[in-house]
Amino acid sequence: MDARGRPRRTTPVMAQEEKDGYVPSEVEAKWQRLWEERGTNTFTREELENAEDPFYNLMMFPYPSAEGLHVGNIYAFTGADVHGRYQRLRGRTVFEPIGFDAFGIHSENFALKIGTHPMDLIPSNVRNFTRQLRRIGGMFDWKHSVDTTDPSYYKWTQWIFLQLFDAGLAERKEAPVNWCPSCMTVLANEQVIGGACERCGTPVEQRRIAQWFFKITQYAQRLLDNLEGLDWSDSTRKAQANWIGRSTGAQLHFPVLDGDGAETGTTIEVYTTRPDTVFGATYMVLSPEHPLVEEVTDDGLRAPVYAYIDAAAKKDLVARQKADKTKTGVPTGGYCRNPATGESIPIWIADYVLMEYGTGAIMAVPGHDARDFEFAREFDLPIVRVVAGPDDDAGTPLDEAYVGPGRLVNSGPFDGTDVHESVEAVTTWAAENGWGEPKVNFRLHDWCISRQRYWGPPIPVVHCGECGPVGVPEDELPVILPRVEDFKPDESGISPLARVEEWYRTTCPQCGADARRETDVSDTFLDSGWYFIRYPSTDFDDRPFDAALTQRWLPVDTYIGGNEHAVLHLLYSRFLTMVLKDLGHLDFEEPYDVFRAHGLIIADGSKMSKSKGNVIVPDPIIEEFGADTFRTYLMFLGPYEEGGDYRPQGIQGPFGFLHRLWDTVVSAGDGSPDPDVERKVHQTIRQVTEQIPALGYNTAIAAMMECLNVVRAGGRDAVRAEIEPLVIMVSPFAPHLAEELWQRLGHGGGVFDGARWPDFDEKKAAEEVVQIAVQVNGKLRATITIEKDTAEQEVVSAARSEENVARHLEGKEERRVVHVPGRLVNFVVE
RNA sequence: GCCGGGGUGGUGAAAUCGGUAAACACAGGGGACUUAAAAUCCCCCGCCCGCAGGGCUUCUGGGUUCGAGUCCCAGCCCCGGCACCA
């Protein structure tokens, strides 16, 4: 006998015990096989079409790297899968697809590095990912998977390009772009992190190349406005709002002056958020790329001006965009008039002014802008105070830019007015006098989708000498990416496809003349910008998405993914959805009703990533403990939306929990439940039912552990009625184990087909007695156990008669007694 | 600099509305059962003084309150994102 009075596992019964013991690998293999045979997780087209109460559970599809999934990836998918399985147990028809985001520079670079071809590399990576994803027991609909590199998928990616092209939302223009000299490609602004390449960390340079852009800026206001109504993680919405970067201010016109101080007729346009400080604008700065540089530059100063511009153009964006470097610049010798003061002010050129934002020119107000102040100090330009703080007057000298509140000074008719209030007044005044108007500006730039690389969908355009760029007709899609052995990019900045003459030589679809295909491929964010619309419709190869299916399944009910895509992917997919709606292809404009960002798995103090060298491979862990234990452990680590520290030893907790659950269930008998145990079970149902949909997985698991401890307390044997609800509740976390136990409990259908989420009975969950804390002056002096709903008087007198309480009350004057029913009694004494 | 999220035992973490801080686990210690180990079970486990009991404790300092991890003010530190954006 062991300490609980149960027969010990002695050698003679070992063989039999072993047969009934929990062997995760067997259970998991069995149920994965059965799910597949029964089609438990997959839908037919008809099932999708007729689904009742559909729930679209989406997770961010992975990029199939050669290394395989790491623990961080598994964490993301498991958390989303738990959510989907829970919804299914609540009776929803849950569609949970998965796919592969397999195009892109990452794969291409890896293929180059190991000397293979992406077309060979990707299928083997996909096979490995598929194996791993099956192994963790996700409820994935493998019949509706997508692979962005499959022509049957990118045919429709190209179709989407053509929709934008035809609608005038795709535009080819020569533009300064971020050029990564290591990856030898153009990067979107969003892929430049702190001035360096997102992938390889190499400082990015500027180049001017003709590129395709999607005009996402036309949608900036709508993308911003809609954020308001989305049920998304707050941090994600804030990040998007920041990225869109709306600001309000004014556009002001500064007349250029000739050598005699007369207006030339040209004006320099500036954008400012602080038109109220216009009286303090003591000089003007143009960005080096500004079109008026030539016109305003004095003949005598052309040499230094051009030298400065050349240097700026060569400088990479890191050096250029470092805020903390010393300001550089050069005077043009030209002047313009400050329209507020009427004074003539010098025009300078400096690279701290960016051509990409606003008008590419600023009015410099050194008194009240830190950057202008620094520049003015550097070049000895006049600094005028136009805002006085509470302790200042008009003459108080400035030793740094003053950006605080105050009233205007040295500002003509506006002297004495509050700065903030005068923004509007000054703008109105400027408008009345014809030198300005209110203006809204966005930081968001148009989306550059061109990539001078090989591993992506060819942009479906033909360049014709007569007709210009012409879209490839829809019935000629897809434009197949040819297999090219030499796909290494070179310094030319031209796509490798431009070396494949037999591929790019074609005829113009419009006039039939000799023409040339576009040799750039598109950005992977275009592939991933619409995959969720494709999933339900993968049974159709004659349309990108079926209207009826889309109507039934979209928008996505819940999208769970990493916050690293808070800005790019989520913004682009919102944009594409809006465009498709405007073009009449969709009847909704926001793709994801609910978005939740999961946290990060931290190993050795930082996020798990290959570059940090702290990647943990899941396969051996699953081998040793089983997928169910691993899933449960990951979800138990910490709050799902905050992530957690990965500590290998911690897996022992969930491992023991699942084993004890198994033992309890297989030895459970019939009979009526113990009332105390039943109460705990109902309390647990209530708790878990609240916590799972709120992604409080860690506390839901803790509640179940606690419940099992009560069920087994003192070594008692459980009865089935006590333990069945626990089997269902644990099933989103440990689906294989739950299926097996469910079957052993004698149920015919599987948990995910037959079982329904348990209901809790408020009456059965109610406690009859409560513990009341007794405090004297807020300090705990005793705890009393008393029947629930006892009258206040009785509670207080019971509290007062506690020995330890009485001692603290003795000889003191009672001022007040605070009674919080069911919680505490606090005696406030002298 | 700006915008988010944080700071609680040796560790991961709990704590509805302001109401018994540390649930649930890991690690550690002790014990039972074992020839032994594994497994299992029981007990202890924030710090200090201890017989009872008491004092202290949720980054720091103030405040509000009968009562603050939770609310308010000021500051420090960590993580993530953005950043010469006018």
PDB file of N, CA and C in Angstrom, chain A residues 506-590:
ATOM      1  N   THR A 506       8.033  39.369 -74.967  1.00  0.00           N
ATOM      2  CA  THR A 506       6.641  38.998 -75.212  1.00  0.00           C
ATOM      3  C   THR A 506       6.037  40.035 -76.147  1.00  0.00           C
ATOM      4  N   THR A 507       4.760  39.973 -76.306  1.00  0.00           N
ATOM      5  CA  THR A 507       4.095  40.973 -77.133  1.00  0.00           C
ATOM      6  C   THR A 507       3.083  41.714 -76.296  1.00  0.00           C
ATOM      7  N   CYS A 508       2.789  42.930 -76.754  1.00  0.00           N
ATOM      8  CA  CYS A 508       1.871  43.769 -76.000  1.00  0.00           C
ATOM      9  C   CYS A 508       0.450  43.219 -76.113  1.00  0.00           C
ATOM     10  N   PRO A 509      -0.209  43.003 -74.987  1.00  0.00           N
ATOM     11  CA  PRO A 509      -1.574  42.474 -75.023  1.00  0.00           C
ATOM     12  C   PRO A 509      -2.551  43.436 -75.705  1.00  0.00           C
ATOM     13  N   GLN A 510      -2.150  44.718 -75.792  1.00  0.00           N
ATOM     14  CA  GLN A 510      -3.068  45.688 -76.385  1.00  0.00           C
ATOM     15  C   GLN A 510      -2.844  45.847 -77.881  1.00  0.00           C
ATOM     16  N   CYS A 511      -1.564  46.077 -78.281  1.00  0.00           N
ATOM     17  CA  CYS A 511      -1.319  46.390 -79.676  1.00  0.00           C
ATOM     18  C   CYS A 511      -0.550  45.299 -80.401  1.00  0.00           C
ATOM     19  N   GLY A 512      -0.068  44.324 -79.679  1.00  0.00           N
ATOM     20  CA  GLY A 512       0.624  43.210 -80.315  1.00  0.00           C
ATOM     21  C   GLY A 512       2.082  43.471 -80.658  1.00  0.00           C
ATOM     22  N   ALA A 513       2.550  44.662 -80.377  1.00  0.00           N
ATOM     23  CA  ALA A 513       3.948  44.984 -80.682  1.00  0.00           C
ATOM     24  C   ALA A 513       4.889  44.212 -79.753  1.00  0.00           C
ATOM     25  N   ASP A 514       6.150  44.116 -80.167  1.00  0.00           N
ATOM     26  CA  ASP A 514       7.133  43.500 -79.284  1.00  0.00           C
ATOM     27  C   ASP A 514       7.156  44.261 -77.968  1.00  0.00           C
ATOM     28  N   ALA A 515       7.204  43.508 -76.907  1.00  0.00           N
ATOM     29  CA  ALA A 515       7.173  44.160 -75.602  1.00  0.00           C
ATOM     30  C   ALA A 515       7.987  43.346 -74.614  1.00  0.00           C
ATOM     31  N   ARG A 516       8.081  43.877 -73.414  1.00  0.00           N
ATOM     32  CA  ARG A 516       8.939  43.281 -72.405  1.00  0.00           C
ATOM     33  C   ARG A 516       8.155  43.163 -71.106  1.00  0.00           C
ATOM     34  N   ARG A 517       8.269  41.982 -70.507  1.00  0.00           N
ATOM     35  CA  ARG A 517       7.570  41.808 -69.232  1.00  0.00           C
ATOM     36  C   ARG A 517       8.243  42.621 -68.130  1.00  0.00           C
ATOM     37  N   GLU A 518       7.465  43.025 -67.195  1.00  0.00           N
ATOM     38  CA  GLU A 518       8.008  43.570 -65.949  1.00  0.00           C
ATOM     39  C   GLU A 518       8.851  42.464 -65.319  1.00  0.00           C
ATOM     40  N   THR A 519      10.076  42.801 -64.946  1.00  0.00           N
ATOM     41  CA  THR A 519      10.949  41.767 -64.391  1.00  0.00           C
ATOM     42  C   THR A 519      11.087  41.830 -62.879  1.00  0.00           C
ATOM     43  N   ASP A 520      10.404  42.797 -62.255  1.00  0.00           N
ATOM     44  CA  ASP A 520      10.393  42.810 -60.793  1.00  0.00           C
ATOM     45  C   ASP A 520       9.316  41.855 -60.278  1.00  0.00           C
ATOM     46  N   VAL A 521       9.543  41.375 -59.089  1.00  0.00           N
ATOM     47  CA  VAL A 521       8.514  40.562 -58.437  1.00  0.00           C
ATOM     48  C   VAL A 521       7.900  41.401 -57.318  1.00  0.00           C
ATOM     49  N   SER A 522       6.813  40.904 -56.758  1.00  0.00           N
ATOM     50  CA  SER A 522       6.153  41.727 -55.737  1.00  0.00           C
ATOM     51  C   SER A 522       6.567  41.340 -54.317  1.00  0.00           C
ATOM     52  N   ASP A 523       6.331  42.278 -53.434  1.00  0.00           N
ATOM     53  CA  ASP A 523       6.622  42.177 -52.001  1.00  0.00           C
ATOM     54  C   ASP A 523       5.848  41.017 -51.374  1.00  0.00           C
ATOM     55  N   THR A 524       6.472  40.301 -50.440  1.00  0.00           N
ATOM     56  CA  THR A 524       5.738  39.213 -49.764  1.00  0.00           C
ATOM     57  C   THR A 524       4.534  39.713 -48.983  1.00  0.00           C
ATOM     58  N   PHE A 525       4.559  40.980 -48.580  1.00  0.00           N
ATOM     59  CA  PHE A 525       3.402  41.478 -47.845  1.00  0.00           C
ATOM     60  C   PHE A 525       2.153  41.519 -48.722  1.00  0.00           C
ATOM     61  N   LEU A 526       2.354  41.465 -50.037  1.00  0.00           N
ATOM     62  CA  LEU A 526       1.188  41.368 -50.911  1.00  0.00           C
ATOM     63  C   LEU A 526       0.633  39.941 -50.856  1.00  0.00           C
ATOM     64  N   ASP A 527       1.520  38.951 -50.822  1.00  0.00           N
ATOM     65  CA  ASP A 527       1.081  37.553 -50.701  1.00  0.00           C
ATOM     66  C   ASP A 527       0.256  37.361 -49.426  1.00  0.00           C
ATOM     67  N   SER A 528       0.790  37.916 -48.332  1.00  0.00           N
ATOM     68  CA  SER A 528       0.149  37.679 -47.040  1.00  0.00           C
ATOM     69  C   SER A 528      -0.978  38.665 -46.772  1.00  0.00           C
ATOM     70  N   GLY A 529      -1.179  39.590 -47.706  1.00  0.00           N
ATOM     71  CA  GLY A 529      -2.199  40.612 -47.491  1.00  0.00           C
ATOM     72  C   GLY A 529      -3.616  40.126 -47.742  1.00  0.00           C
ATOM     73  N   TRP A 530      -3.739  38.934 -48.317  1.00  0.00           N
ATOM     74  CA  TRP A 530      -5.103  38.488 -48.641  1.00  0.00           C
ATOM     75  C   TRP A 530      -5.308  36.997 -48.438  1.00  0.00           C
ATOM     76  N   TYR A 531      -4.345  36.287 -47.848  1.00  0.00           N
ATOM     77  CA  TYR A 531      -4.427  34.822 -47.747  1.00  0.00           C
ATOM     78  C   TYR A 531      -5.640  34.332 -46.989  1.00  0.00           C
ATOM     79  N   PHE A 532      -6.053  35.116 -46.016  1.00  0.00           N
ATOM     80  CA  PHE A 532      -7.206  34.721 -45.198  1.00  0.00           C
ATOM     81  C   PHE A 532      -8.504  34.754 -46.000  1.00  0.00           C
ATOM     82  N   ILE A 533      -8.504  35.514 -47.100  1.00  0.00           N
ATOM     83  CA  ILE A 533      -9.694  35.537 -47.952  1.00  0.00           C
ATOM     84  C   ILE A 533      -9.704  34.291 -48.845  1.00  0.00           C
ATOM     85  N   ARG A 534      -8.519  33.800 -49.146  1.00  0.00           N
ATOM     86  CA  ARG A 534      -8.396  32.652 -50.024  1.00  0.00           C
ATOM     87  C   ARG A 534      -8.772  31.339 -49.336  1.00  0.00           C
ATOM     88  N   TYR A 535      -8.380  31.178 -48.069  1.00  0.00           N
ATOM     89  CA  TYR A 535      -8.558  29.891 -47.382  1.00  0.00           C
ATOM     90  C   TYR A 535      -9.909  29.198 -47.637  1.00  0.00           C
ATOM     91  N   PRO A 536     -11.030  29.870 -47.375  1.00  0.00           N
ATOM     92  CA  PRO A 536     -12.293  29.130 -47.522  1.00  0.00           C
ATOM     93  C   PRO A 536     -12.551  28.706 -48.968  1.00  0.00           C
ATOM     94  N   SER A 537     -11.897  29.363 -49.916  1.00  0.00           N
ATOM     95  CA  SER A 537     -12.219  29.153 -51.331  1.00  0.00           C
ATOM     96  C   SER A 537     -11.174  28.345 -52.086  1.00  0.00           C
ATOM     97  N   THR A 538     -10.320  27.632 -51.362  1.00  0.00           N
ATOM     98  CA  THR A 538      -9.257  26.912 -52.080  1.00  0.00           C
ATOM     99  C   THR A 538      -9.799  25.777 -52.942  1.00  0.00           C
ATOM    100  N   ASP A 539     -11.066  25.415 -52.765  1.00  0.00           N
ATOM    101  CA  ASP A 539     -11.636  24.385 -53.639  1.00  0.00           C
ATOM    102  C   ASP A 539     -11.942  24.930 -55.033  1.00  0.00           C
ATOM    103  N   PHE A 540     -11.873  26.234 -55.184  1.00  0.00           N
ATOM    104  CA  PHE A 540     -12.163  26.841 -56.489  1.00  0.00           C
ATOM    105  C   PHE A 540     -10.880  27.288 -57.152  1.00  0.00           C
ATOM    106  N   ASP A 541     -10.664  26.863 -58.405  1.00  0.00           N
ATOM    107  CA  ASP A 541      -9.482  27.422 -59.064  1.00  0.00           C
ATOM    108  C   ASP A 541      -9.850  28.418 -60.148  1.00  0.00           C
ATOM    109  N   ASP A 542     -11.134  28.705 -60.289  1.00  0.00           N
ATOM    110  CA  ASP A 542     -11.542  29.661 -61.310  1.00  0.00           C
ATOM    111  C   ASP A 542     -11.887  31.028 -60.736  1.00  0.00           C
ATOM    112  N   ARG A 543     -11.637  31.234 -59.463  1.00  0.00           N
ATOM    113  CA  ARG A 543     -11.933  32.539 -58.855  1.00  0.00           C
ATOM    114  C   ARG A 543     -11.059  32.681 -57.613  1.00  0.00           C
ATOM    115  N   PRO A 544     -10.696  33.913 -57.290  1.00  0.00           N
ATOM    116  CA  PRO A 544      -9.835  34.104 -56.116  1.00  0.00           C
ATOM    117  C   PRO A 544     -10.573  33.742 -54.829  1.00  0.00           C
ATOM    118  N   PHE A 545     -11.846  34.118 -54.790  1.00  0.00           N
ATOM    119  CA  PHE A 545     -12.651  33.753 -53.619  1.00  0.00           C
ATOM    120  C   PHE A 545     -14.101  33.708 -54.058  1.00  0.00           C
ATOM    121  N   ASP A 546     -14.790  32.733 -53.500  1.00  0.00           N
ATOM    122  CA  ASP A 546     -16.174  32.525 -53.869  1.00  0.00           C
ATOM    123  C   ASP A 546     -17.072  33.449 -53.057  1.00  0.00           C
ATOM    124  N   ALA A 547     -18.004  34.083 -53.731  1.00  0.00           N
ATOM    125  CA  ALA A 547     -18.822  35.099 -53.061  1.00  0.00           C
ATOM    126  C   ALA A 547     -19.607  34.526 -51.882  1.00  0.00           C
ATOM    127  N   ALA A 548     -20.250  33.382 -52.100  1.00  0.00           N
ATOM    128  CA  ALA A 548     -21.098  32.829 -51.035  1.00  0.00           C
ATOM    129  C   ALA A 548     -20.258  32.384 -49.838  1.00  0.00           C
ATOM    130  N   LEU A 549     -19.153  31.709 -50.127  1.00  0.00           N
ATOM    131  CA  LEU A 549     -18.284  31.256 -49.037  1.00  0.00           C
ATOM    132  C   LEU A 549     -17.712  32.436 -48.265  1.00  0.00           C
ATOM    133  N   THR A 550     -17.328  33.458 -48.998  1.00  0.00           N
ATOM    134  CA  THR A 550     -16.746  34.641 -48.360  1.00  0.00           C
ATOM    135  C   THR A 550     -17.781  35.320 -47.485  1.00  0.00           C
ATOM    136  N   GLN A 551     -18.978  35.374 -48.021  1.00  0.00           N
ATOM    137  CA  GLN A 551     -20.085  35.963 -47.270  1.00  0.00           C
ATOM    138  C   GLN A 551     -20.314  35.208 -45.962  1.00  0.00           C
ATOM    139  N   ARG A 552     -20.199  33.891 -46.041  1.00  0.00           N
ATOM    140  CA  ARG A 552     -20.471  33.087 -44.853  1.00  0.00           C
ATOM    141  C   ARG A 552     -19.344  33.163 -43.820  1.00  0.00           C
ATOM    142  N   TRP A 553     -18.118  33.182 -44.318  1.00  0.00           N
ATOM    143  CA  TRP A 553     -17.007  33.003 -43.381  1.00  0.00           C
ATOM    144  C   TRP A 553     -16.263  34.268 -42.976  1.00  0.00           C
ATOM    145  N   LEU A 554     -16.358  35.289 -43.775  1.00  0.00           N
ATOM    146  CA  LEU A 554     -15.569  36.482 -43.456  1.00  0.00           C
ATOM    147  C   LEU A 554     -16.475  37.619 -43.006  1.00  0.00           C
ATOM    148  N   PRO A 555     -15.989  38.581 -42.286  1.00  0.00           N
ATOM    149  CA  PRO A 555     -14.607  38.727 -41.813  1.00  0.00           C
ATOM    150  C   PRO A 555     -14.222  37.664 -40.779  1.00  0.00           C
ATOM    151  N   VAL A 556     -12.951  37.575 -40.565  1.00  0.00           N
ATOM    152  CA  VAL A 556     -12.382  36.643 -39.599  1.00  0.00           C
ATOM    153  C   VAL A 556     -12.927  36.951 -38.199  1.00  0.00           C
ATOM    154  N   ASP A 557     -13.306  35.899 -37.467  1.00  0.00           N
ATOM    155  CA  ASP A 557     -13.840  36.137 -36.124  1.00  0.00           C
ATOM    156  C   ASP A 557     -12.745  36.500 -35.133  1.00  0.00           C
ATOM    157  N   THR A 558     -11.709  35.678 -35.107  1.00  0.00           N
ATOM    158  CA  THR A 558     -10.586  35.997 -34.221  1.00  0.00           C
ATOM    159  C   THR A 558      -9.278  35.763 -34.957  1.00  0.00           C
ATOM    160  N   TYR A 559      -8.413  36.735 -34.884  1.00  0.00           N
ATOM    161  CA  TYR A 559      -7.082  36.622 -35.483  1.00  0.00           C
ATOM    162  C   TYR A 559      -6.090  36.737 -34.337  1.00  0.00           C
ATOM    163  N   ILE A 560      -5.228  35.743 -34.217  1.00  0.00           N
ATOM    164  CA  ILE A 560      -4.228  35.770 -33.161  1.00  0.00           C
ATOM    165  C   ILE A 560      -2.850  35.727 -33.803  1.00  0.00           C
ATOM    166  N   GLY A 561      -1.989  36.601 -33.392  1.00  0.00           N
ATOM    167  CA  GLY A 561      -0.657  36.607 -33.992  1.00  0.00           C
ATOM    168  C   GLY A 561       0.299  37.489 -33.233  1.00  0.00           C
ATOM    169  N   GLY A 562       1.478  37.603 -33.778  1.00  0.00           N
ATOM    170  CA  GLY A 562       2.535  38.348 -33.103  1.00  0.00           C
ATOM    171  C   GLY A 562       2.416  39.839 -33.358  1.00  0.00           C
ATOM    172  N   ASN A 563       2.827  40.590 -32.366  1.00  0.00           N
ATOM    173  CA  ASN A 563       2.753  42.038 -32.494  1.00  0.00           C
ATOM    174  C   ASN A 563       3.810  42.599 -33.442  1.00  0.00           C
ATOM    175  N   GLU A 564       4.735  41.754 -33.866  1.00  0.00           N
ATOM    176  CA  GLU A 564       5.730  42.248 -34.826  1.00  0.00           C
ATOM    177  C   GLU A 564       5.050  42.583 -36.157  1.00  0.00           C
ATOM    178  N   HIS A 565       3.839  42.055 -36.349  1.00  0.00           N
ATOM    179  CA  HIS A 565       3.106  42.399 -37.567  1.00  0.00           C
ATOM    180  C   HIS A 565       2.024  43.431 -37.321  1.00  0.00           C
ATOM    181  N   ALA A 566       2.110  44.082 -36.157  1.00  0.00           N
ATOM    182  CA  ALA A 566       1.077  45.042 -35.775  1.00  0.00           C
ATOM    183  C   ALA A 566       0.926  46.132 -36.816  1.00  0.00           C
ATOM    184  N   VAL A 567       2.013  46.515 -37.426  1.00  0.00           N
ATOM    185  CA  VAL A 567       1.954  47.628 -38.346  1.00  0.00           C
ATOM    186  C   VAL A 567       1.839  47.151 -39.790  1.00  0.00           C
ATOM    187  N   LEU A 568       2.844  46.446 -40.269  1.00  0.00           N
ATOM    188  CA  LEU A 568       2.920  46.172 -41.705  1.00  0.00           C
ATOM    189  C   LEU A 568       1.814  45.270 -42.209  1.00  0.00           C
ATOM    190  N   HIS A 569       1.871  44.019 -41.809  1.00  0.00           N
ATOM    191  CA  HIS A 569       0.929  43.043 -42.337  1.00  0.00           C
ATOM    192  C   HIS A 569      -0.520  43.444 -42.060  1.00  0.00           C
ATOM    193  N   LEU A 570      -0.791  43.837 -40.828  1.00  0.00           N
ATOM    194  CA  LEU A 570      -2.182  44.153 -40.490  1.00  0.00           C
ATOM    195  C   LEU A 570      -2.668  45.393 -41.237  1.00  0.00           C
ATOM    196  N   LEU A 571      -1.792  46.352 -41.425  1.00  0.00           N
ATOM    197  CA  LEU A 571      -2.192  47.563 -42.136  1.00  0.00           C
ATOM    198  C   LEU A 571      -2.413  47.277 -43.627  1.00  0.00           C
ATOM    199  N   TYR A 572      -1.484  46.534 -44.221  1.00  0.00           N
ATOM    200  CA  TYR A 572      -1.612  46.227 -45.644  1.00  0.00           C
ATOM    201  C   TYR A 572      -2.844  45.374 -45.924  1.00  0.00           C
ATOM    202  N   SER A 573      -3.108  44.397 -45.051  1.00  0.00           N
ATOM    203  CA  SER A 573      -4.268  43.558 -45.319  1.00  0.00           C
ATOM    204  C   SER A 573      -5.566  44.337 -45.100  1.00  0.00           C
ATOM    205  N   ARG A 574      -5.548  45.281 -44.186  1.00  0.00           N
ATOM    206  CA  ARG A 574      -6.728  46.140 -44.028  1.00  0.00           C
ATOM    207  C   ARG A 574      -6.926  46.988 -45.280  1.00  0.00           C
ATOM    208  N   PHE A 575      -5.836  47.513 -45.786  1.00  0.00           N
ATOM    209  CA  PHE A 575      -5.900  48.337 -46.992  1.00  0.00           C
ATOM    210  C   PHE A 575      -6.445  47.545 -48.184  1.00  0.00           C
ATOM    211  N   LEU A 576      -5.896  46.345 -48.402  1.00  0.00           N
ATOM    212  CA  LEU A 576      -6.349  45.550 -49.549  1.00  0.00           C
ATOM    213  C   LEU A 576      -7.829  45.194 -49.407  1.00  0.00           C
ATOM    214  N   THR A 577      -8.241  44.908 -48.180  1.00  0.00           N
ATOM    215  CA  THR A 577      -9.651  44.581 -47.957  1.00  0.00           C
ATOM    216  C   THR A 577     -10.537  45.778 -48.310  1.00  0.00           C
ATOM    217  N   MET A 578     -10.103  46.957 -47.916  1.00  0.00           N
ATOM    218  CA  MET A 578     -10.868  48.168 -48.250  1.00  0.00           C
ATOM    219  C   MET A 578     -10.958  48.381 -49.749  1.00  0.00           C
ATOM    220  N   VAL A 579      -9.831  48.166 -50.414  1.00  0.00           N
ATOM    221  CA  VAL A 579      -9.826  48.354 -51.865  1.00  0.00           C
ATOM    222  C   VAL A 579     -10.771  47.351 -52.517  1.00  0.00           C
ATOM    223  N   LEU A 580     -10.684  46.085 -52.103  1.00  0.00           N
ATOM    224  CA  LEU A 580     -11.540  45.059 -52.710  1.00  0.00           C
ATOM    225  C   LEU A 580     -13.016  45.357 -52.431  1.00  0.00           C
ATOM    226  N   LYS A 581     -13.271  45.959 -51.298  1.00  0.00           N
ATOM    227  CA  LYS A 581     -14.655  46.342 -51.017  1.00  0.00           C
ATOM    228  C   LYS A 581     -15.091  47.471 -51.953  1.00  0.00           C
ATOM    229  N   ASP A 582     -14.218  48.471 -52.081  1.00  0.00           N
ATOM    230  CA  ASP A 582     -14.578  49.603 -52.936  1.00  0.00           C
ATOM    231  C   ASP A 582     -14.774  49.170 -54.382  1.00  0.00           C
ATOM    232  N   LEU A 583     -14.061  48.106 -54.778  1.00  0.00           N
ATOM    233  CA  LEU A 583     -14.189  47.642 -56.157  1.00  0.00           C
ATOM    234  C   LEU A 583     -15.348  46.652 -56.309  1.00  0.00           C
ATOM    235  N   GLY A 584     -16.067  46.442 -55.228  1.00  0.00           N
ATOM    236  CA  GLY A 584     -17.258  45.609 -55.315  1.00  0.00           C
ATOM    237  C   GLY A 584     -17.022  44.124 -55.153  1.00  0.00           C
ATOM    238  N   HIS A 585     -15.813  43.725 -54.748  1.00  0.00           N
ATOM    239  CA  HIS A 585     -15.545  42.291 -54.606  1.00  0.00           C
ATOM    240  C   HIS A 585     -15.886  41.758 -53.225  1.00  0.00           C
ATOM    241  N   LEU A 586     -15.939  42.625 -52.248  1.00  0.00           N
ATOM    242  CA  LEU A 586     -16.233  42.199 -50.878  1.00  0.00           C
ATOM    243  C   LEU A 586     -17.329  43.101 -50.325  1.00  0.00           C
ATOM    244  N   ASP A 587     -18.018  42.628 -49.311  1.00  0.00           N
ATOM    245  CA  ASP A 587     -19.045  43.487 -48.734  1.00  0.00           C
ATOM    246  C   ASP A 587     -18.691  43.941 -47.315  1.00  0.00           C
ATOM    247  N   PHE A 588     -17.408  43.822 -46.969  1.00  0.00           N
ATOM    248  CA  PHE A 588     -16.963  44.324 -45.671  1.00  0.00           C
ATOM    249  C   PHE A 588     -15.625  45.008 -45.917  1.00  0.00           C
ATOM    250  N   GLU A 589     -15.234  45.890 -45.032  1.00  0.00           N
ATOM    251  CA  GLU A 589     -13.969  46.587 -45.292  1.00  0.00           C
ATOM    252  C   GLU A 589     -12.930  46.408 -44.216  1.00  0.00           C
ATOM    253  N   GLU A 590     -13.300  45.761 -43.114  1.00  0.00           N
ATOM    254  CA  GLU A 590     -12.304  45.445 -42.095  1.00  0.00           C
ATOM    255  C   GLU A 590     -12.193  43.931 -42.001  1.00  0.00           C
TER     256      GLU A 590
END
